[in-house]
């Protein structure tokens, strides 16, 4: 059995003091954005703590020029650290894949574009390999308590249930899935284990789950109950005295087979 993964997620957004500079931020339910620092410096800290890999997501996708800004950040990060990087946010075409991969990304995450242009999943998988294509699935309950996938930063509801869309993404050629519960994002109340487990039971792809970790136990639950291949978190590592290495030790002690 392959080792399960613990992955910090670094969210990026143009700085309030300089719209041309991407900075590290944390969010609550995809809103209430708080700027917390420099992404390159934080990436170096996670490397020193022996992180398995990193996820970078630009959560502000107002114009196509931000792909270049994101590529610049990834280029700087890749010169400082040596671990796999998954990068997303505003990726809409094959050229965006090529730009980010040429600047140090190992895998590319697509979200809104995957829903709106499902053929992009297949074309990217054919061109760069399925292992390079990560379909990001943001979802939440609607006013009636039913789960749906949302795009455009959680603002636009799609007709897809997250399990349904996960199955379709696999059929289109995705190599990995990244799940994020919008309802739980930044709330520190635990992962959405129900949807995580349902998706893991219905696909054969590696599944990363995120959104809601507030205790080390939440990570363990994501592996043991949710059956995820990886658990990712941003706010947890940004606002706690407990660092990445301590968290990993707690998870190992719970019997989860993650890398030491």
PDB file of C-alpha atoms in Angstrom:
ATOM      1  CA  UNK A   1       0.000   0.000   0.000  1.00  0.00           C
ATOM      2  CA  UNK A   2       1.374   3.413  -0.954  1.00  0.00           C
ATOM      3  CA  UNK A   3       2.013   5.980   1.731  1.00  0.00           C
ATOM      4  CA  UNK A   4      -0.800   8.429   2.364  1.00  0.00           C
ATOM      5  CA  UNK A   5      -0.001  12.106   1.955  1.00  0.00           C
ATOM      6  CA  UNK A   6      -0.292  15.238   4.087  1.00  0.00           C
ATOM      7  CA  UNK A   7      -0.299  18.339   1.861  1.00  0.00           C
ATOM      8  CA  UNK A   8      -0.249  22.033   2.820  1.00  0.00           C
ATOM      9  CA  UNK A   9      -2.424  24.191   0.576  1.00  0.00           C
ATOM     10  CA  UNK A  10      -1.177  27.701  -0.118  1.00  0.00           C
ATOM     11  CA  UNK A  11      -3.889  30.047  -1.380  1.00  0.00           C
ATOM     12  CA  UNK A  12      -2.828  33.146  -3.273  1.00  0.00           C
ATOM     13  CA  UNK A  13      -4.484  36.479  -4.019  1.00  0.00           C
ATOM     14  CA  UNK A  14      -3.260  39.908  -5.204  1.00  0.00           C
ATOM     15  CA  UNK A  15      -1.996  41.913  -2.243  1.00  0.00           C
ATOM     16  CA  UNK A  16      -4.158  44.757  -0.959  1.00  0.00           C
ATOM     17  CA  UNK A  17      -1.117  47.039  -1.121  1.00  0.00           C
ATOM     18  CA  UNK A  18       0.019  45.889  -4.582  1.00  0.00           C
ATOM     19  CA  UNK A  19      -2.413  44.256  -7.041  1.00  0.00           C
ATOM     20  CA  UNK A  20       0.525  42.988  -9.116  1.00  0.00           C
ATOM     21  CA  UNK A  21       1.923  40.903  -6.248  1.00  0.00           C
ATOM     22  CA  UNK A  22       0.404  37.577  -5.176  1.00  0.00           C
ATOM     23  CA  UNK A  23       0.479  36.946  -1.431  1.00  0.00           C
ATOM     24  CA  UNK A  24      -0.495  34.030   0.777  1.00  0.00           C
ATOM     25  CA  UNK A  25      -4.024  34.208   2.237  1.00  0.00           C
ATOM     26  CA  UNK A  26      -6.485  32.163   4.264  1.00  0.00           C
ATOM     27  CA  UNK A  27     -10.262  32.178   3.862  1.00  0.00           C
ATOM     28  CA  UNK A  28     -13.483  31.202   5.631  1.00  0.00           C
ATOM     29  CA  UNK A  29     -16.119  29.576   3.401  1.00  0.00           C
ATOM     30  CA  UNK A  30     -14.308  31.098   0.410  1.00  0.00           C
ATOM     31  CA  UNK A  31     -14.716  34.620   1.859  1.00  0.00           C
ATOM     32  CA  UNK A  32     -13.265  36.690   4.735  1.00  0.00           C
ATOM     33  CA  UNK A  33      -9.819  36.762   3.157  1.00  0.00           C
ATOM     34  CA  UNK A  34      -6.847  37.388   5.458  1.00  0.00           C
ATOM     35  CA  UNK A  35      -3.371  38.073   4.081  1.00  0.00           C
ATOM     36  CA  UNK A  36      -0.701  36.145   5.982  1.00  0.00           C
ATOM     37  CA  UNK A  37       2.606  36.454   4.136  1.00  0.00           C
ATOM     38  CA  UNK A  38       4.961  35.557   1.343  1.00  0.00           C
ATOM     39  CA  UNK A  39       4.306  32.259  -0.496  1.00  0.00           C
ATOM     40  CA  UNK A  40       7.977  31.585  -1.276  1.00  0.00           C
ATOM     41  CA  UNK A  41       9.047  31.949   2.360  1.00  0.00           C
ATOM     42  CA  UNK A  42       6.211  29.723   3.529  1.00  0.00           C
ATOM     43  CA  UNK A  43       7.045  27.085   0.918  1.00  0.00           C
ATOM     44  CA  UNK A  44      10.624  26.970   2.196  1.00  0.00           C
ATOM     45  CA  UNK A  45       9.354  26.414   5.741  1.00  0.00           C
ATOM     46  CA  UNK A  46       7.239  23.470   4.604  1.00  0.00           C
ATOM     47  CA  UNK A  47      10.228  21.979   2.794  1.00  0.00           C
ATOM     48  CA  UNK A  48      12.316  22.268   5.969  1.00  0.00           C
ATOM     49  CA  UNK A  49       9.528  20.392   7.763  1.00  0.00           C
ATOM     50  CA  UNK A  50       9.639  17.608   5.135  1.00  0.00           C
ATOM     51  CA  UNK A  51       6.252  18.187   3.540  1.00  0.00           C
ATOM     52  CA  UNK A  52       5.278  15.570   0.943  1.00  0.00           C
ATOM     53  CA  UNK A  53       4.198  18.140  -1.632  1.00  0.00           C
ATOM     54  CA  UNK A  54       2.488  21.534  -1.907  1.00  0.00           C
ATOM     55  CA  UNK A  55      -0.670  22.839  -3.514  1.00  0.00           C
ATOM     56  CA  UNK A  56      -0.766  26.435  -4.789  1.00  0.00           C
ATOM     57  CA  UNK A  57      -4.099  27.956  -5.816  1.00  0.00           C
ATOM     58  CA  UNK A  58      -4.700  31.486  -7.040  1.00  0.00           C
ATOM     59  CA  UNK A  59      -8.197  32.183  -5.707  1.00  0.00           C
ATOM     60  CA  UNK A  60      -8.493  35.496  -7.584  1.00  0.00           C
ATOM     61  CA  UNK A  61      -9.028  34.875 -11.292  1.00  0.00           C
ATOM     62  CA  UNK A  62     -10.073  38.279 -12.609  1.00  0.00           C
ATOM     63  CA  UNK A  63      -7.938  38.342 -15.721  1.00  0.00           C
ATOM     64  CA  UNK A  64      -5.716  36.136 -17.825  1.00  0.00           C
ATOM     65  CA  UNK A  65      -2.573  38.077 -16.910  1.00  0.00           C
ATOM     66  CA  UNK A  66      -2.741  36.528 -13.434  1.00  0.00           C
ATOM     67  CA  UNK A  67      -1.669  33.192 -14.921  1.00  0.00           C
ATOM     68  CA  UNK A  68       1.648  34.912 -15.670  1.00  0.00           C
ATOM     69  CA  UNK A  69       1.812  36.240 -12.102  1.00  0.00           C
ATOM     70  CA  UNK A  70       1.084  32.755 -10.796  1.00  0.00           C
ATOM     71  CA  UNK A  71       3.761  31.301 -13.078  1.00  0.00           C
ATOM     72  CA  UNK A  72       6.249  33.855 -11.726  1.00  0.00           C
ATOM     73  CA  UNK A  73       5.517  32.782  -8.141  1.00  0.00           C
ATOM     74  CA  UNK A  74       5.869  29.095  -9.020  1.00  0.00           C
ATOM     75  CA  UNK A  75       9.132  29.793 -10.820  1.00  0.00           C
ATOM     76  CA  UNK A  76      10.532  31.456  -7.692  1.00  0.00           C
ATOM     77  CA  UNK A  77       9.270  28.647  -5.469  1.00  0.00           C
ATOM     78  CA  UNK A  78      10.709  25.931  -7.715  1.00  0.00           C
ATOM     79  CA  UNK A  79      14.141  27.540  -7.482  1.00  0.00           C
ATOM     80  CA  UNK A  80      14.041  27.294  -3.687  1.00  0.00           C
ATOM     81  CA  UNK A  81      12.361  23.970  -2.948  1.00  0.00           C
ATOM     82  CA  UNK A  82      12.441  20.416  -4.277  1.00  0.00           C
ATOM     83  CA  UNK A  83       9.078  18.730  -3.875  1.00  0.00           C
ATOM     84  CA  UNK A  84       6.085  18.144  -6.155  1.00  0.00           C
ATOM     85  CA  UNK A  85       3.943  21.232  -6.794  1.00  0.00           C
ATOM     86  CA  UNK A  86       0.281  21.192  -7.798  1.00  0.00           C
ATOM     87  CA  UNK A  87      -0.753  24.566  -9.175  1.00  0.00           C
ATOM     88  CA  UNK A  88      -4.156  25.973 -10.117  1.00  0.00           C
ATOM     89  CA  UNK A  89      -6.377  29.006 -10.344  1.00  0.00           C
ATOM     90  CA  UNK A  90      -7.534  30.540 -13.603  1.00  0.00           C
ATOM     91  CA  UNK A  91      -6.275  27.715 -15.816  1.00  0.00           C
ATOM     92  CA  UNK A  92      -8.505  27.754 -18.894  1.00  0.00           C
ATOM     93  CA  UNK A  93      -6.501  26.362 -21.804  1.00  0.00           C
ATOM     94  CA  UNK A  94      -3.659  24.069 -22.816  1.00  0.00           C
ATOM     95  CA  UNK A  95      -1.296  27.043 -23.055  1.00  0.00           C
ATOM     96  CA  UNK A  96      -1.886  27.736 -19.340  1.00  0.00           C
ATOM     97  CA  UNK A  97      -0.859  24.163 -18.556  1.00  0.00           C
ATOM     98  CA  UNK A  98       2.292  24.583 -20.618  1.00  0.00           C
ATOM     99  CA  UNK A  99       3.207  27.912 -18.987  1.00  0.00           C
ATOM    100  CA  UNK A 100       2.845  26.634 -15.431  1.00  0.00           C
ATOM    101  CA  UNK A 101       4.594  23.328 -16.132  1.00  0.00           C
ATOM    102  CA  UNK A 102       7.513  25.158 -17.761  1.00  0.00           C
ATOM    103  CA  UNK A 103       7.867  27.296 -14.624  1.00  0.00           C
ATOM    104  CA  UNK A 104       8.146  24.405 -12.170  1.00  0.00           C
ATOM    105  CA  UNK A 105       4.673  22.955 -11.620  1.00  0.00           C
ATOM    106  CA  UNK A 106       4.387  19.163 -11.621  1.00  0.00           C
ATOM    107  CA  UNK A 107       0.592  18.920 -11.726  1.00  0.00           C
ATOM    108  CA  UNK A 108      -2.084  21.382 -12.797  1.00  0.00           C
ATOM    109  CA  UNK A 109      -5.405  21.816 -11.025  1.00  0.00           C
ATOM    110  CA  UNK A 110      -8.458  22.885 -13.025  1.00  0.00           C
ATOM    111  CA  UNK A 111     -11.799  23.787 -11.554  1.00  0.00           C
ATOM    112  CA  UNK A 112     -14.244  26.083 -13.369  1.00  0.00           C
ATOM    113  CA  UNK A 113     -12.731  25.347 -16.777  1.00  0.00           C
ATOM    114  CA  UNK A 114     -13.117  21.607 -16.192  1.00  0.00           C
ATOM    115  CA  UNK A 115     -16.873  22.017 -15.746  1.00  0.00           C
ATOM    116  CA  UNK A 116     -17.369  24.572 -18.515  1.00  0.00           C
ATOM    117  CA  UNK A 117     -15.049  22.879 -21.016  1.00  0.00           C
ATOM    118  CA  UNK A 118     -14.936  19.211 -20.121  1.00  0.00           C
ATOM    119  CA  UNK A 119     -12.892  18.378 -23.209  1.00  0.00           C
ATOM    120  CA  UNK A 120     -10.001  20.307 -21.647  1.00  0.00           C
ATOM    121  CA  UNK A 121      -9.539  17.461 -19.157  1.00  0.00           C
ATOM    122  CA  UNK A 122      -9.138  14.947 -21.967  1.00  0.00           C
ATOM    123  CA  UNK A 123      -6.906  17.148 -24.137  1.00  0.00           C
ATOM    124  CA  UNK A 124      -4.605  17.984 -21.228  1.00  0.00           C
ATOM    125  CA  UNK A 125      -4.397  14.336 -20.165  1.00  0.00           C
ATOM    126  CA  UNK A 126      -3.569  13.295 -23.741  1.00  0.00           C
ATOM    127  CA  UNK A 127      -0.902  15.972 -24.100  1.00  0.00           C
ATOM    128  CA  UNK A 128       0.772  16.004 -20.679  1.00  0.00           C
ATOM    129  CA  UNK A 129      -0.313  12.690 -19.141  1.00  0.00           C
ATOM    130  CA  UNK A 130      -3.250  11.978 -16.845  1.00  0.00           C
ATOM    131  CA  UNK A 131      -0.983  12.184 -13.782  1.00  0.00           C
ATOM    132  CA  UNK A 132      -0.572  15.897 -14.539  1.00  0.00           C
ATOM    133  CA  UNK A 133      -4.297  16.714 -14.510  1.00  0.00           C
ATOM    134  CA  UNK A 134      -5.966  17.368 -11.154  1.00  0.00           C
ATOM    135  CA  UNK A 135      -9.660  18.198 -11.232  1.00  0.00           C
ATOM    136  CA  UNK A 136     -10.561  20.431  -8.301  1.00  0.00           C
ATOM    137  CA  UNK A 137     -14.109  20.009  -7.002  1.00  0.00           C
ATOM    138  CA  UNK A 138     -15.503  22.780  -4.777  1.00  0.00           C
ATOM    139  CA  UNK A 139     -18.905  21.937  -3.353  1.00  0.00           C
ATOM    140  CA  UNK A 140     -21.435  22.904  -0.707  1.00  0.00           C
ATOM    141  CA  UNK A 141     -25.047  22.427   0.334  1.00  0.00           C
ATOM    142  CA  UNK A 142     -27.657  24.668  -1.265  1.00  0.00           C
ATOM    143  CA  UNK A 143     -30.576  26.287   0.573  1.00  0.00           C
ATOM    144  CA  UNK A 144     -32.460  22.977   0.447  1.00  0.00           C
ATOM    145  CA  UNK A 145     -29.598  21.022   2.012  1.00  0.00           C
ATOM    146  CA  UNK A 146     -28.569  19.306  -1.217  1.00  0.00           C
ATOM    147  CA  UNK A 147     -24.935  19.047  -2.318  1.00  0.00           C
ATOM    148  CA  UNK A 148     -23.833  20.684  -5.564  1.00  0.00           C
ATOM    149  CA  UNK A 149     -20.541  21.544  -7.226  1.00  0.00           C
ATOM    150  CA  UNK A 150     -19.837  25.280  -7.415  1.00  0.00           C
ATOM    151  CA  UNK A 151     -17.452  27.134  -9.738  1.00  0.00           C
ATOM    152  CA  UNK A 152     -16.072  30.666 -10.117  1.00  0.00           C
ATOM    153  CA  UNK A 153     -14.771  30.827  -6.562  1.00  0.00           C
ATOM    154  CA  UNK A 154     -17.831  29.159  -5.095  1.00  0.00           C
ATOM    155  CA  UNK A 155     -20.215  31.753  -6.546  1.00  0.00           C
ATOM    156  CA  UNK A 156     -21.891  29.795  -9.359  1.00  0.00           C
ATOM    157  CA  UNK A 157     -23.928  26.662  -8.774  1.00  0.00           C
ATOM    158  CA  UNK A 158     -23.633  23.835 -11.298  1.00  0.00           C
ATOM    159  CA  UNK A 159     -26.137  21.015 -11.895  1.00  0.00           C
ATOM    160  CA  UNK A 160     -23.648  18.398 -10.670  1.00  0.00           C
ATOM    161  CA  UNK A 161     -23.613  16.538  -7.376  1.00  0.00           C
ATOM    162  CA  UNK A 162     -19.951  16.228  -6.286  1.00  0.00           C
ATOM    163  CA  UNK A 163     -19.980  12.419  -6.546  1.00  0.00           C
ATOM    164  CA  UNK A 164     -21.516  12.585 -10.021  1.00  0.00           C
ATOM    165  CA  UNK A 165     -18.933  15.132 -11.164  1.00  0.00           C
ATOM    166  CA  UNK A 166     -16.053  13.127  -9.667  1.00  0.00           C
ATOM    167  CA  UNK A 167     -17.099  10.088 -11.709  1.00  0.00           C
ATOM    168  CA  UNK A 168     -17.385  12.194 -14.878  1.00  0.00           C
ATOM    169  CA  UNK A 169     -13.971  13.798 -14.265  1.00  0.00           C
ATOM    170  CA  UNK A 170     -12.421  10.344 -14.044  1.00  0.00           C
ATOM    171  CA  UNK A 171     -14.140   9.312 -17.272  1.00  0.00           C
ATOM    172  CA  UNK A 172     -12.799  12.411 -19.041  1.00  0.00           C
ATOM    173  CA  UNK A 173      -9.244  11.461 -18.073  1.00  0.00           C
ATOM    174  CA  UNK A 174      -8.369  13.225 -14.820  1.00  0.00           C
ATOM    175  CA  UNK A 175      -5.472  11.714 -12.889  1.00  0.00           C
ATOM    176  CA  UNK A 176      -6.364  13.001  -9.418  1.00  0.00           C
ATOM    177  CA  UNK A 177      -9.208  14.782  -7.613  1.00  0.00           C
ATOM    178  CA  UNK A 178      -8.963  17.651  -5.115  1.00  0.00           C
ATOM    179  CA  UNK A 179     -12.112  18.047  -3.005  1.00  0.00           C
ATOM    180  CA  UNK A 180     -12.883  21.177  -1.005  1.00  0.00           C
ATOM    181  CA  UNK A 181     -15.958  21.642   1.159  1.00  0.00           C
ATOM    182  CA  UNK A 182     -16.905  25.315   0.892  1.00  0.00           C
ATOM    183  CA  UNK A 183     -19.125  25.031   3.968  1.00  0.00           C
ATOM    184  CA  UNK A 184     -16.186  23.772   6.054  1.00  0.00           C
ATOM    185  CA  UNK A 185     -13.438  25.941   4.537  1.00  0.00           C
ATOM    186  CA  UNK A 186     -11.529  27.711   7.310  1.00  0.00           C
ATOM    187  CA  UNK A 187     -14.115  26.762   9.929  1.00  0.00           C
ATOM    188  CA  UNK A 188     -11.885  24.255  11.783  1.00  0.00           C
ATOM    189  CA  UNK A 189     -14.869  21.969  12.407  1.00  0.00           C
ATOM    190  CA  UNK A 190     -13.566  18.901  10.608  1.00  0.00           C
ATOM    191  CA  UNK A 191     -13.603  17.582   7.058  1.00  0.00           C
ATOM    192  CA  UNK A 192     -16.725  16.578   5.158  1.00  0.00           C
ATOM    193  CA  UNK A 193     -16.167  12.852   5.628  1.00  0.00           C
ATOM    194  CA  UNK A 194     -19.467  11.819   4.048  1.00  0.00           C
ATOM    195  CA  UNK A 195     -18.782  13.244   0.578  1.00  0.00           C
ATOM    196  CA  UNK A 196     -15.103  12.306   0.763  1.00  0.00           C
ATOM    197  CA  UNK A 197     -15.946   8.668   1.445  1.00  0.00           C
ATOM    198  CA  UNK A 198     -18.691   8.548  -1.197  1.00  0.00           C
ATOM    199  CA  UNK A 199     -16.306   9.831  -3.841  1.00  0.00           C
ATOM    200  CA  UNK A 200     -13.487   7.516  -2.759  1.00  0.00           C
ATOM    201  CA  UNK A 201     -15.916   4.588  -2.964  1.00  0.00           C
ATOM    202  CA  UNK A 202     -16.948   5.522  -6.514  1.00  0.00           C
ATOM    203  CA  UNK A 203     -13.655   6.347  -8.246  1.00  0.00           C
ATOM    204  CA  UNK A 204     -10.284   4.667  -8.587  1.00  0.00           C
ATOM    205  CA  UNK A 205      -8.303   7.918  -8.758  1.00  0.00           C
ATOM    206  CA  UNK A 206      -6.230   9.300  -5.877  1.00  0.00           C
ATOM    207  CA  UNK A 207      -8.434  11.694  -3.887  1.00  0.00           C
ATOM    208  CA  UNK A 208      -7.218  14.698  -1.869  1.00  0.00           C
ATOM    209  CA  UNK A 209      -9.746  16.138   0.579  1.00  0.00           C
ATOM    210  CA  UNK A 210      -9.614  19.598   2.126  1.00  0.00           C
ATOM    211  CA  UNK A 211     -11.656  22.133   4.029  1.00  0.00           C
ATOM    212  CA  UNK A 212     -12.198  22.204   7.785  1.00  0.00           C
ATOM    213  CA  UNK A 213      -9.216  20.684   9.595  1.00  0.00           C
ATOM    214  CA  UNK A 214      -9.026  22.116  13.095  1.00  0.00           C
ATOM    215  CA  UNK A 215      -7.380  19.250  14.999  1.00  0.00           C
ATOM    216  CA  UNK A 216      -4.796  16.616  14.143  1.00  0.00           C
ATOM    217  CA  UNK A 217      -7.604  14.079  14.565  1.00  0.00           C
ATOM    218  CA  UNK A 218      -9.421  15.641  11.605  1.00  0.00           C
ATOM    219  CA  UNK A 219      -6.567  14.600   9.330  1.00  0.00           C
ATOM    220  CA  UNK A 220      -6.638  11.051  10.692  1.00  0.00           C
ATOM    221  CA  UNK A 221     -10.403  10.913  10.165  1.00  0.00           C
ATOM    222  CA  UNK A 222      -9.929  12.001   6.562  1.00  0.00           C
ATOM    223  CA  UNK A 223      -7.733   8.950   5.986  1.00  0.00           C
ATOM    224  CA  UNK A 224      -9.420   6.383   8.224  1.00  0.00           C
ATOM    225  CA  UNK A 225     -13.086   7.326   7.735  1.00  0.00           C
ATOM    226  CA  UNK A 226     -13.061   9.338   4.526  1.00  0.00           C
ATOM    227  CA  UNK A 227     -10.663   6.889   2.830  1.00  0.00           C
ATOM    228  CA  UNK A 228      -8.787   9.773   1.190  1.00  0.00           C
ATOM    229  CA  UNK A 229      -5.338   9.253  -0.312  1.00  0.00           C
ATOM    230  CA  UNK A 230      -4.279  12.683   0.919  1.00  0.00           C
ATOM    231  CA  UNK A 231      -5.513  15.430   3.221  1.00  0.00           C
ATOM    232  CA  UNK A 232      -4.731  19.068   2.505  1.00  0.00           C
ATOM    233  CA  UNK A 233      -5.051  22.120   4.747  1.00  0.00           C
ATOM    234  CA  UNK A 234      -4.171  25.793   4.705  1.00  0.00           C
ATOM    235  CA  UNK A 235      -5.701  27.629   7.672  1.00  0.00           C
ATOM    236  CA  UNK A 236      -4.712  24.849  10.083  1.00  0.00           C
ATOM    237  CA  UNK A 237      -0.996  25.359   9.459  1.00  0.00           C
ATOM    238  CA  UNK A 238      -1.244  29.139   9.202  1.00  0.00           C
ATOM    239  CA  UNK A 239      -2.840  29.818  12.580  1.00  0.00           C
ATOM    240  CA  UNK A 240      -1.582  27.101  14.923  1.00  0.00           C
ATOM    241  CA  UNK A 241       1.451  26.670  17.127  1.00  0.00           C
ATOM    242  CA  UNK A 242       1.517  23.020  16.081  1.00  0.00           C
ATOM    243  CA  UNK A 243       3.726  22.698  13.005  1.00  0.00           C
ATOM    244  CA  UNK A 244       3.617  20.288  10.102  1.00  0.00           C
ATOM    245  CA  UNK A 245       6.019  17.766  11.678  1.00  0.00           C
ATOM    246  CA  UNK A 246       4.056  17.638  14.935  1.00  0.00           C
ATOM    247  CA  UNK A 247       0.823  17.104  13.032  1.00  0.00           C
ATOM    248  CA  UNK A 248       2.350  14.265  11.046  1.00  0.00           C
ATOM    249  CA  UNK A 249       3.514  12.609  14.280  1.00  0.00           C
ATOM    250  CA  UNK A 250      -0.015  12.750  15.700  1.00  0.00           C
ATOM    251  CA  UNK A 251      -1.393  11.200  12.504  1.00  0.00           C
ATOM    252  CA  UNK A 252       1.205   8.422  12.565  1.00  0.00           C
ATOM    253  CA  UNK A 253       0.352   7.686  16.188  1.00  0.00           C
ATOM    254  CA  UNK A 254      -3.298   7.204  15.183  1.00  0.00           C
ATOM    255  CA  UNK A 255      -2.259   4.325  12.938  1.00  0.00           C
ATOM    256  CA  UNK A 256      -2.332   6.094   9.565  1.00  0.00           C
ATOM    257  CA  UNK A 257       0.325   4.967   7.096  1.00  0.00           C
ATOM    258  CA  UNK A 258       1.755   8.355   6.119  1.00  0.00           C
ATOM    259  CA  UNK A 259       5.379   9.091   5.306  1.00  0.00           C
ATOM    260  CA  UNK A 260       7.622   9.508   8.343  1.00  0.00           C
TER     261      UNK A 260
END
